[in-house]
PDB file of C-alpha atoms in Angstrom:
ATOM      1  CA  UNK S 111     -27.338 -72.811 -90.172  1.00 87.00           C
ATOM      2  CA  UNK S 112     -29.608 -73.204 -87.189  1.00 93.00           C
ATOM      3  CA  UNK S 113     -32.336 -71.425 -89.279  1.00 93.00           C
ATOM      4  CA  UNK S 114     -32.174 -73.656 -91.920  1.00 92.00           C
ATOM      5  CA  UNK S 115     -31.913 -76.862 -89.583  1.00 95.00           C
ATOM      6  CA  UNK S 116     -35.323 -75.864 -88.473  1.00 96.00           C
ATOM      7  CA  UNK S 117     -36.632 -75.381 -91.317  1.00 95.00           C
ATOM      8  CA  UNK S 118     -36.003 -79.027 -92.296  1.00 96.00           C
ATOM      9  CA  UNK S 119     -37.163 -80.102 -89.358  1.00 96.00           C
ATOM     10  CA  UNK S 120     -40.598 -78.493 -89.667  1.00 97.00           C
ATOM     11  CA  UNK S 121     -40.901 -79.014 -93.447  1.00 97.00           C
ATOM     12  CA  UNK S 122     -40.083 -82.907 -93.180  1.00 96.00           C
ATOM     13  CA  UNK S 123     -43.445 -83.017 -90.442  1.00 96.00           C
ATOM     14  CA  UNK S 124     -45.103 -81.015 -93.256  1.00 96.00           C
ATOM     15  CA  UNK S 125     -44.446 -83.063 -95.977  1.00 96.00           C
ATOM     16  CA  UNK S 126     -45.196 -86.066 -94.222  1.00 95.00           C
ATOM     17  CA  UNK S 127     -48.337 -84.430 -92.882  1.00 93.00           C
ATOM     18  CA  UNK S 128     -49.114 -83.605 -96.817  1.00 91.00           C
ATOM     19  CA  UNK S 129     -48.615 -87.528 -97.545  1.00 91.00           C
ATOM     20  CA  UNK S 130     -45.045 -87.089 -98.868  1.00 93.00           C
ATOM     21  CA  UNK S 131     -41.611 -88.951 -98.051  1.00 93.00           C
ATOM     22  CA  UNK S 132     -39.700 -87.837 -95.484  1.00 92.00           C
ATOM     23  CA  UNK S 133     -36.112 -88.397 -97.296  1.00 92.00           C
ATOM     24  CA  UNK S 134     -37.671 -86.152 -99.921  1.00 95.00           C
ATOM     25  CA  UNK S 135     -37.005 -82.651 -98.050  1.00 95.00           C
ATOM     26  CA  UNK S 136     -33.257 -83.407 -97.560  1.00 93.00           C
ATOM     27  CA  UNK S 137     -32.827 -84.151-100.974  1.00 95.00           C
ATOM     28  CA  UNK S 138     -34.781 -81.037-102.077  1.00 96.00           C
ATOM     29  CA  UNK S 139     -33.106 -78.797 -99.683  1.00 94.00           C
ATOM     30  CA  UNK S 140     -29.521 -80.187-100.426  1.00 94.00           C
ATOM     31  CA  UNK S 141     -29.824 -78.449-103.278  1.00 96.00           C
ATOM     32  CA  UNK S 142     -31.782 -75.528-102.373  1.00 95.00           C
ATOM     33  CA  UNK S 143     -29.803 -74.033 -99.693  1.00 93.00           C
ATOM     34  CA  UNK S 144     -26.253 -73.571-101.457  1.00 94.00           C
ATOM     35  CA  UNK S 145     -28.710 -72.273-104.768  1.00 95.00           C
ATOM     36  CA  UNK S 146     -30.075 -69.928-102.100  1.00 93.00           C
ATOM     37  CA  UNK S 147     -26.449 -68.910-100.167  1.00 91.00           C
ATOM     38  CA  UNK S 148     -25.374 -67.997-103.470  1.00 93.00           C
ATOM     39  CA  UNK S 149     -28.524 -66.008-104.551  1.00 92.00           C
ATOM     40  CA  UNK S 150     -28.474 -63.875-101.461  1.00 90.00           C
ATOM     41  CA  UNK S 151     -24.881 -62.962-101.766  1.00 91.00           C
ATOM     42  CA  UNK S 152     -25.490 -62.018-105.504  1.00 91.00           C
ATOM     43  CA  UNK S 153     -28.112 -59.984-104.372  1.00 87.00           C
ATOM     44  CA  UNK S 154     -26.663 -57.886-102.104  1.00 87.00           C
ATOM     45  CA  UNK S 155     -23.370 -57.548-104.498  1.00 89.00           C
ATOM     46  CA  UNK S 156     -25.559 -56.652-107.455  1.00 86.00           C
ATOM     47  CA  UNK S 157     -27.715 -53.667-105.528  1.00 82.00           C
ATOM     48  CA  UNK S 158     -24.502 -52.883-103.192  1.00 85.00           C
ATOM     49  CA  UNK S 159     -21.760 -52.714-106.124  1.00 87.00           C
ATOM     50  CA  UNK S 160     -20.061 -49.676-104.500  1.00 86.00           C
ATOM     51  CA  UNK S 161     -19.193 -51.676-101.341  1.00 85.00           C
ATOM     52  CA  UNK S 162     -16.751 -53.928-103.455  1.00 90.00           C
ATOM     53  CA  UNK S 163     -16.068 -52.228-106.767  1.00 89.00           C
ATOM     54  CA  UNK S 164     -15.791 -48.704-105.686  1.00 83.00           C
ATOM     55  CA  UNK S 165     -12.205 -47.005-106.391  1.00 85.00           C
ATOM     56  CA  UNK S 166     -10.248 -48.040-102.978  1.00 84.00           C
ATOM     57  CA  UNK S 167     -12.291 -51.173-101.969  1.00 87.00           C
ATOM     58  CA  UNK S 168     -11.485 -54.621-102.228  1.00 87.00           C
ATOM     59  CA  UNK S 169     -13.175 -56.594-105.177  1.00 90.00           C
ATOM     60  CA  UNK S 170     -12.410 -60.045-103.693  1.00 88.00           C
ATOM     61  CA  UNK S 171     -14.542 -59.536-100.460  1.00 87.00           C
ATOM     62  CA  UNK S 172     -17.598 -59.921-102.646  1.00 86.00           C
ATOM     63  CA  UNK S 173     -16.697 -63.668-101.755  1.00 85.00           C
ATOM     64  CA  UNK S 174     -16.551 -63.139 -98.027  1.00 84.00           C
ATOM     65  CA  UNK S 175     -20.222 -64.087 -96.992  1.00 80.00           C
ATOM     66  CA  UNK S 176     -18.846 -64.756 -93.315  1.00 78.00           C
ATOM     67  CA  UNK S 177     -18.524 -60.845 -93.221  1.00 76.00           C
ATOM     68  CA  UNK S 178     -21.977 -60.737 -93.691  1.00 73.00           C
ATOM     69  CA  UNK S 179     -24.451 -59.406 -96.957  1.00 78.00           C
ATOM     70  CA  UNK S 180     -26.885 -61.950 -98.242  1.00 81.00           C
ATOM     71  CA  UNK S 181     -30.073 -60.721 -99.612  1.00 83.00           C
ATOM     72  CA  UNK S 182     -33.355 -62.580 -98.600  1.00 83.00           C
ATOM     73  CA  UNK S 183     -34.813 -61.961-102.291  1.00 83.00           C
ATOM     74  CA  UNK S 184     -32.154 -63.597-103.739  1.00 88.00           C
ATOM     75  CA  UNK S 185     -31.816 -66.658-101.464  1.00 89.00           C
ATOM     76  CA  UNK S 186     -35.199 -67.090-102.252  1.00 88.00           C
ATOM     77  CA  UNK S 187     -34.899 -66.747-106.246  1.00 90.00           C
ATOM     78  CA  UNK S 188     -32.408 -68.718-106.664  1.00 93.00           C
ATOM     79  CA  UNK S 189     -33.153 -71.000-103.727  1.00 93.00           C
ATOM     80  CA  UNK S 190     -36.225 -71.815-105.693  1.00 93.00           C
ATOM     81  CA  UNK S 191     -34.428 -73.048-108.617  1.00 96.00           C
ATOM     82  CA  UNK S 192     -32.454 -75.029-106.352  1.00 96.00           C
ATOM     83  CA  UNK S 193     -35.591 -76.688-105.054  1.00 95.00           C
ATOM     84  CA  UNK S 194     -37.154 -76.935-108.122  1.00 96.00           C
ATOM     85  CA  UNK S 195     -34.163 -78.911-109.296  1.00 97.00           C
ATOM     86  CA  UNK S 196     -34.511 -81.052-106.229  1.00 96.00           C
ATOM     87  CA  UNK S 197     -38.637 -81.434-106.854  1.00 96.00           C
ATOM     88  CA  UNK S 198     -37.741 -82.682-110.559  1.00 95.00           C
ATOM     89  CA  UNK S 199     -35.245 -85.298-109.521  1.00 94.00           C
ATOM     90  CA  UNK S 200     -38.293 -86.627-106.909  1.00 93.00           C
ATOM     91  CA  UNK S 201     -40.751 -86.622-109.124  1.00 94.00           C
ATOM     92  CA  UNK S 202     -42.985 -84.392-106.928  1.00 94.00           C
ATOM     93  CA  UNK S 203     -44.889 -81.117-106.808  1.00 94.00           C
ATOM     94  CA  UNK S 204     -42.709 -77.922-106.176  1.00 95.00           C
ATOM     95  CA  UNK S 205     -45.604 -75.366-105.527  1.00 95.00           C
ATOM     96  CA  UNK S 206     -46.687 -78.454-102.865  1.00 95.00           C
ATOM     97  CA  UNK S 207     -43.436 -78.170-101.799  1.00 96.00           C
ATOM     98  CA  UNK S 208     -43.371 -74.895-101.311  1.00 96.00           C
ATOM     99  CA  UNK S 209     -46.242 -75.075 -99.131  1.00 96.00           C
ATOM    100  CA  UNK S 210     -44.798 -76.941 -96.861  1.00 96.00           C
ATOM    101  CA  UNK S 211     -41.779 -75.050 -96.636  1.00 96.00           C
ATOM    102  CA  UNK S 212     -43.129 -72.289 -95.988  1.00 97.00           C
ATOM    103  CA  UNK S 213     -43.634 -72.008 -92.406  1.00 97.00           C
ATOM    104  CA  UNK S 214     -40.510 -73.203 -91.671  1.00 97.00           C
ATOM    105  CA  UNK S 215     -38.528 -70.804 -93.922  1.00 95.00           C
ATOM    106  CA  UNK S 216     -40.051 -67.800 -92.446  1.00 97.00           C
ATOM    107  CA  UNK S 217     -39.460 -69.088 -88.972  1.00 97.00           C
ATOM    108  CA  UNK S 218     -35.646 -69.980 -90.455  1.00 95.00           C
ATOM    109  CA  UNK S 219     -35.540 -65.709 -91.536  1.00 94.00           C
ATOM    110  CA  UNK S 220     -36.406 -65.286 -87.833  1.00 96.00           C
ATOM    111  CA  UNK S 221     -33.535 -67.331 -86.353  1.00 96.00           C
ATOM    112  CA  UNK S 222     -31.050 -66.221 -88.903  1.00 91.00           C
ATOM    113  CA  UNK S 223     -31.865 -62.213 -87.856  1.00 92.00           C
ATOM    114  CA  UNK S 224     -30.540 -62.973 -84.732  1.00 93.00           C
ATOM    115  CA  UNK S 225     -27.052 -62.550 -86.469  1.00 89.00           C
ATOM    116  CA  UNK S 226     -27.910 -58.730 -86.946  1.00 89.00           C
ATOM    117  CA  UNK S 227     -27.287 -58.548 -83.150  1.00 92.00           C
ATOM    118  CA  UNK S 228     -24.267 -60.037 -82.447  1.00 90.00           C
ATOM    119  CA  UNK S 229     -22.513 -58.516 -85.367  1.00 88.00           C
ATOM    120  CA  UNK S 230     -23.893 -55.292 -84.229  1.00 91.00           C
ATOM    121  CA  UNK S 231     -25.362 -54.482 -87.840  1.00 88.00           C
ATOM    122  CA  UNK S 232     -28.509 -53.298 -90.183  1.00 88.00           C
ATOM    123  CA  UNK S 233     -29.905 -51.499 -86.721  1.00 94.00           C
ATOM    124  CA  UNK S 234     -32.454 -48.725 -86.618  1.00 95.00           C
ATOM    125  CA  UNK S 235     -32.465 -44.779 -86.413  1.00 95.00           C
ATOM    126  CA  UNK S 236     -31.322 -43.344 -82.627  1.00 96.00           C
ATOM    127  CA  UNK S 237     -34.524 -44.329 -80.407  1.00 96.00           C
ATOM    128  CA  UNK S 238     -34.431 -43.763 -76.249  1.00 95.00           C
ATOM    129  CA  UNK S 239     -37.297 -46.848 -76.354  1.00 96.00           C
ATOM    130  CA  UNK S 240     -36.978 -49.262 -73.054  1.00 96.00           C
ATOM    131  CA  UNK S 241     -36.249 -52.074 -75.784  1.00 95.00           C
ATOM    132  CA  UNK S 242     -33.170 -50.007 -77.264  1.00 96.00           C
ATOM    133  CA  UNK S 243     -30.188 -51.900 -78.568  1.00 95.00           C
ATOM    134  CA  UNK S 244     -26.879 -50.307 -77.291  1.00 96.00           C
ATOM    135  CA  UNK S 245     -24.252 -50.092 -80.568  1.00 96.00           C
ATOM    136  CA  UNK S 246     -20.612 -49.928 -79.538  1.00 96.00           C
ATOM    137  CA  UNK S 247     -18.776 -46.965 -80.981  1.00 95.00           C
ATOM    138  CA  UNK S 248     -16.860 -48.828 -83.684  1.00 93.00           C
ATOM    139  CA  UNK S 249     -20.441 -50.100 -85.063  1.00 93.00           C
ATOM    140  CA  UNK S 250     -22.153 -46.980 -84.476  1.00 95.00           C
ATOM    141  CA  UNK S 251     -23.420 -44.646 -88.068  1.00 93.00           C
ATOM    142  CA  UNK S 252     -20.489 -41.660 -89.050  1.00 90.00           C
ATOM    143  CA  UNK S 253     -23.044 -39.244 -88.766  1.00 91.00           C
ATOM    144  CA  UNK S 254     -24.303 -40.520 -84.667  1.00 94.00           C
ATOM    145  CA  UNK S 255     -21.155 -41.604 -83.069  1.00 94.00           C
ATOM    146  CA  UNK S 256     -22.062 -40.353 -79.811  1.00 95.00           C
ATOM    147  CA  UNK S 257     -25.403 -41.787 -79.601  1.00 96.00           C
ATOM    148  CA  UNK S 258     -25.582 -45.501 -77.618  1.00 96.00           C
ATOM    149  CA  UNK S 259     -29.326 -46.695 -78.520  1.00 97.00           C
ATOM    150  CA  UNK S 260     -30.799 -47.406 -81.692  1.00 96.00           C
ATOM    151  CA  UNK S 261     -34.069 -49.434 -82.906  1.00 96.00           C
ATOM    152  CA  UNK S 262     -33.850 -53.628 -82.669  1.00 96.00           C
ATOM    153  CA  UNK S 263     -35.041 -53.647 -85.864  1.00 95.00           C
ATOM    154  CA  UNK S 264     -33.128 -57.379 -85.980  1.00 94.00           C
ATOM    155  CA  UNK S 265     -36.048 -58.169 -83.363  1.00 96.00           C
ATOM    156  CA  UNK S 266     -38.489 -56.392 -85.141  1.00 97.00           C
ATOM    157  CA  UNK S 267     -38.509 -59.166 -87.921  1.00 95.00           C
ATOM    158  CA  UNK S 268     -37.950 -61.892 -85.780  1.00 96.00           C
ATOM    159  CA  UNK S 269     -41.098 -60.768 -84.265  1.00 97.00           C
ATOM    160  CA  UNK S 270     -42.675 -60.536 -87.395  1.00 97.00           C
ATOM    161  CA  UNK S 271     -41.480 -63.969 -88.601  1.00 97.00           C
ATOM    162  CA  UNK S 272     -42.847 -65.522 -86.219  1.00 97.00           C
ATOM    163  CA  UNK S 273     -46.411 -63.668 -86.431  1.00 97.00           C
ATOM    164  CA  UNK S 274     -45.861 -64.650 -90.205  1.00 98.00           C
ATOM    165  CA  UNK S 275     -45.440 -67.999 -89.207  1.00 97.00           C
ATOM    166  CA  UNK S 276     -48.599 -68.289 -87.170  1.00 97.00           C
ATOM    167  CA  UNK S 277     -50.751 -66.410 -90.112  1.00 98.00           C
ATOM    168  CA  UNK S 278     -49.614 -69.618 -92.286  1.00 97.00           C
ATOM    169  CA  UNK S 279     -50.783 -71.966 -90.105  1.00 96.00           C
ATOM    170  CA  UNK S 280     -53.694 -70.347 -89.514  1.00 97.00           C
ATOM    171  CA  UNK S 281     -54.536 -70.047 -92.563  1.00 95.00           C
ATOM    172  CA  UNK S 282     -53.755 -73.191 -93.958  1.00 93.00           C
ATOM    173  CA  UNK S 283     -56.204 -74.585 -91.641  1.00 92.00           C
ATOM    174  CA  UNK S 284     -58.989 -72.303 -92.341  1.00 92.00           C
ATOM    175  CA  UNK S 285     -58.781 -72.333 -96.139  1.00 89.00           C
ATOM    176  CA  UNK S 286     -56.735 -74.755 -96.945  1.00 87.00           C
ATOM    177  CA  UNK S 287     -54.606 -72.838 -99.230  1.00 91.00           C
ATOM    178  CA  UNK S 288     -52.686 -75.760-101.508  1.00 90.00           C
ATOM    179  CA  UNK S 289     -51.408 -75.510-105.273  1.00 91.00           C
ATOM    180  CA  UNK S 290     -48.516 -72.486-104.172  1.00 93.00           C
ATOM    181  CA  UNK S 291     -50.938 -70.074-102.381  1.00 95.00           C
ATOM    182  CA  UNK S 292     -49.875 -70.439 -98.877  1.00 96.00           C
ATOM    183  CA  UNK S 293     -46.327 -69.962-100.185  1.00 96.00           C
ATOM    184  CA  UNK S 294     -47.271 -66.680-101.983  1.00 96.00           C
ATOM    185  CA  UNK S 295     -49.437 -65.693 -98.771  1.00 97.00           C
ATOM    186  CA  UNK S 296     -45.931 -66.050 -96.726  1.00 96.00           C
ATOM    187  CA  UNK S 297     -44.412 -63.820 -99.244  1.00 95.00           C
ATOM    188  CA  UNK S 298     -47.087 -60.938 -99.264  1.00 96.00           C
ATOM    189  CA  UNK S 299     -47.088 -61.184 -95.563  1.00 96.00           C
ATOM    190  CA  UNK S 300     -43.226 -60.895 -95.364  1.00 95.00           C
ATOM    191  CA  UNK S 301     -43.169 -58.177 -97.543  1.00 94.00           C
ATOM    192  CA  UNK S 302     -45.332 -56.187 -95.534  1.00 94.00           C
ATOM    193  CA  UNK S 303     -43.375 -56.098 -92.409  1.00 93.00           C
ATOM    194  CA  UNK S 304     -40.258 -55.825 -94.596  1.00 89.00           C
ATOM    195  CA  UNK S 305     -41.398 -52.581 -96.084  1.00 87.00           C
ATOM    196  CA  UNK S 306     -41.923 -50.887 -92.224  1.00 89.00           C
ATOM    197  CA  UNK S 307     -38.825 -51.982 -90.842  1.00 92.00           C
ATOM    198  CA  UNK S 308     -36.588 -51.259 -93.651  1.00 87.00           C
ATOM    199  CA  UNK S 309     -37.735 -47.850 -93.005  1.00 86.00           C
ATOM    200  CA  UNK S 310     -36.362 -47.744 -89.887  1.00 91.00           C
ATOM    201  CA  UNK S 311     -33.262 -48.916 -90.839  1.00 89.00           C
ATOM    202  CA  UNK S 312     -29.936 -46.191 -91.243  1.00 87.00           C
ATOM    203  CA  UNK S 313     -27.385 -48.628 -92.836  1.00 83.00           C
ATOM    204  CA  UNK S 314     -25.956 -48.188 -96.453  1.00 75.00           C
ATOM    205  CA  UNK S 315     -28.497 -48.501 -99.309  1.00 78.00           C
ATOM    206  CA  UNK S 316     -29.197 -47.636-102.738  1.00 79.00           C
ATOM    207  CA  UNK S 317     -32.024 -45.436-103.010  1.00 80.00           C
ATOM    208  CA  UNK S 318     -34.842 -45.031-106.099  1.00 82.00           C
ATOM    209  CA  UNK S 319     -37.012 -41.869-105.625  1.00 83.00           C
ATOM    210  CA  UNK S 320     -36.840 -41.463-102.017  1.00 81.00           C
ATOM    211  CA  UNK S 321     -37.125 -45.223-101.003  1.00 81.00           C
ATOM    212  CA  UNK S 322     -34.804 -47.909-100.499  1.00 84.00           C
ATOM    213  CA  UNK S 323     -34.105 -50.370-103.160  1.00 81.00           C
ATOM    214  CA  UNK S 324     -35.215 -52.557-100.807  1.00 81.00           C
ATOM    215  CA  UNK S 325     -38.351 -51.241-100.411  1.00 84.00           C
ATOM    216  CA  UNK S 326     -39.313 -51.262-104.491  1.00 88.00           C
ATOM    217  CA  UNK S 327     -38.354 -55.149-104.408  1.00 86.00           C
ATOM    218  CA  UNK S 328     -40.622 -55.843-101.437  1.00 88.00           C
ATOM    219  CA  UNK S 329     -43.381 -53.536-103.253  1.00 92.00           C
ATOM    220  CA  UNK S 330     -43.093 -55.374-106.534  1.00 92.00           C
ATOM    221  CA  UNK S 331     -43.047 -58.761-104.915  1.00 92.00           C
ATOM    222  CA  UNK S 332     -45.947 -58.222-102.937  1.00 94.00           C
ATOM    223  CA  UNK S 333     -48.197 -57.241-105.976  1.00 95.00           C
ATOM    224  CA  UNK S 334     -46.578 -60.782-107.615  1.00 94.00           C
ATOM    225  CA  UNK S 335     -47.402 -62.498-104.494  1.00 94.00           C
ATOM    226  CA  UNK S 336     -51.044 -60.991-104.137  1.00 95.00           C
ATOM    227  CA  UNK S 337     -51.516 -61.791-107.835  1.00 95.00           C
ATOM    228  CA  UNK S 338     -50.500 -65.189-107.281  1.00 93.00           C
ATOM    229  CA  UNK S 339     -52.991 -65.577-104.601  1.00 90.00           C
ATOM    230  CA  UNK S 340     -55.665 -64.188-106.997  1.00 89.00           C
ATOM    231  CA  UNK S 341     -55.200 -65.973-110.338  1.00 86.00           C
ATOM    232  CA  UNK S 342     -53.091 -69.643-109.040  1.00 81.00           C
ATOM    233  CA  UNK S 343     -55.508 -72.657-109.910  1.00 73.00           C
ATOM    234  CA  UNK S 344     -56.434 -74.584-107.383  1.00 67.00           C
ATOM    235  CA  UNK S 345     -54.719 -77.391-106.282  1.00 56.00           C
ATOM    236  CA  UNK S 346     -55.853 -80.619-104.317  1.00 51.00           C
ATOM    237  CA  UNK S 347     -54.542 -80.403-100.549  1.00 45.00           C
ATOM    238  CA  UNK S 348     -52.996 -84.304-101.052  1.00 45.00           C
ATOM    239  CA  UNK S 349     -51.263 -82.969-104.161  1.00 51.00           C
ATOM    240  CA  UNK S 350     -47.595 -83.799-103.488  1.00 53.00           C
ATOM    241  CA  UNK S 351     -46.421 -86.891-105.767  1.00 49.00           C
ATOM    242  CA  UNK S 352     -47.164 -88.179-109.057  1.00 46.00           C
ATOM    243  CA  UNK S 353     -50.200 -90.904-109.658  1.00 41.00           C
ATOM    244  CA  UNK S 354     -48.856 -94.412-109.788  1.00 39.00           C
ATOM    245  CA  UNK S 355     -49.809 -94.578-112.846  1.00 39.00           C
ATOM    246  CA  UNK S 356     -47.393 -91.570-114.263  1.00 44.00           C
ATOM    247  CA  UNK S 357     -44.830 -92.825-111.831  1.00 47.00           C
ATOM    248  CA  UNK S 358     -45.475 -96.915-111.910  1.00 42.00           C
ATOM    249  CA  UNK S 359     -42.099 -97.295-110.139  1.00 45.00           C
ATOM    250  CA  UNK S 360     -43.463 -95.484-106.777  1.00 46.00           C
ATOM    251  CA  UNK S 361     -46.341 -98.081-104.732  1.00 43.00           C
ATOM    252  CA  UNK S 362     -48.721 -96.126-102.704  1.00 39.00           C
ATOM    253  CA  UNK S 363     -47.090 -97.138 -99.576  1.00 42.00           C
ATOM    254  CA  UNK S 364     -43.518 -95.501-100.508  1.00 43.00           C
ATOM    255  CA  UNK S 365     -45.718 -92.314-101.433  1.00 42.00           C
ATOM    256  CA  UNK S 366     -47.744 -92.148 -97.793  1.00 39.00           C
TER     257      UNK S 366
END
């Protein structure tokens, strides 16, 4: 929740920045966040079935988000279509949207990580690294109960996040990516850093020849996301809201 505060906070800057209304980010992310809750927990019950359908577990916790299990792919895909929804209703420009967003989002993943530590969860292999994270023994892996230490790997993204964060800015000042791209530049760059530390991660996962599933969806997204970049027409920076004259209801002031 404070992630996604944040995130509105930053976006609503963005979008005014990008000559869009301010009242249109809560609208669009009133309906993208509960599209997105339920998209990450759908996620991570569709690749994690075992966890909840398995003979002797307990179908009904697939509701229990506070326990923790939403996928980031997910919030994202179906976040999207609750933002898109939200773009529609406003009349405005969702890959301009999403370009503002952006920023904020991935600085929203690095807040929300932070829950990894104090539930003690989705840590790294045994390390005896300065930085360690000590694991009580109830949290620890089956297989290392009597080892203490394991890889931050919860601070390894939030790291990354926020490196993300400053490529986007960065780049949206040198190129002035617009039309989607800086949105898909956020993704390939997330994906990157995804694909490292999920490597380094020892909690339950599904695995494809020798990788995580996690790993194949970051692989496949980045090669959408790099595509995206490649092929997207280009886009005017400005380009948030209709023309007055395809929207005749909406002055110039209201738009600015």
């Amino acid at each position: 929740m404070a992630g996604i505060i944040v995130a509105t906070v930053i976006t609503r800057r963005r979008w005014a920045a990008q000559g869009g209304r301010v009242d249109d980010v809560l609208d669009v992310v009133t309906w993208a966040v509960p599209f997105g809750i339920l998209g990450g927990r759908l996620y991570h019950v569709i690749t994690d079935p075992e966890l909840y359908f398995a003979a002797g577990r307990e179908p009904i916790r697939a509701l229990y988000i506070w326990d923790g299990g939403l996928g980031i792919w997910g919030a994202v895909a179906l976040g999207a279509v609750g933002a898109w929804i939200g773009c529609r209703r406003r009349g405005i420009s969702l890959p301009a949207f999403a370009d503002a967003l952006a920023p904020g989002l991935v600085i929203a993943q690095a807040i929300g990580r932070w829950g990894n530590y104090f539930n003690q969860e989705l840590f790294g292999r045994p390390t005896t690294l300065p930085w360690a994270l000590h694991i009580d023994p109830a949290n620890r892996p089956a297989d290392t109960p009597e080892i203490a230490l394991y890889h931050p790997t919860f601070l390894y993204e939030c790291l990354w996040d926020l490196a993300v964060a400053g490529l986007l800015v960065w780049a949206q000042r040198r190129y002035r990516l617009t039309n989607g791209r800086l949105f898909a530049l956020y993704v390939a760059a997330y994906t990157v850093g995804r694909g490292w530390i999920e490597a380094l991660r020892v909690d339950h996962a599904n695995h494809i020849l020798g990788l995580r599933l996690n790993d194949w969806t970051s692989l496949i997204i980045f090669i959408a996301a790099v595509a995206y970049l490649w092929r997207a027409p280009y886009g005017r920076a400005g380009d948030t809201a209709p023309e007055p004259e395809q929207n005749p209801t909406t002055t110039r002031a209201e738009r600015v």
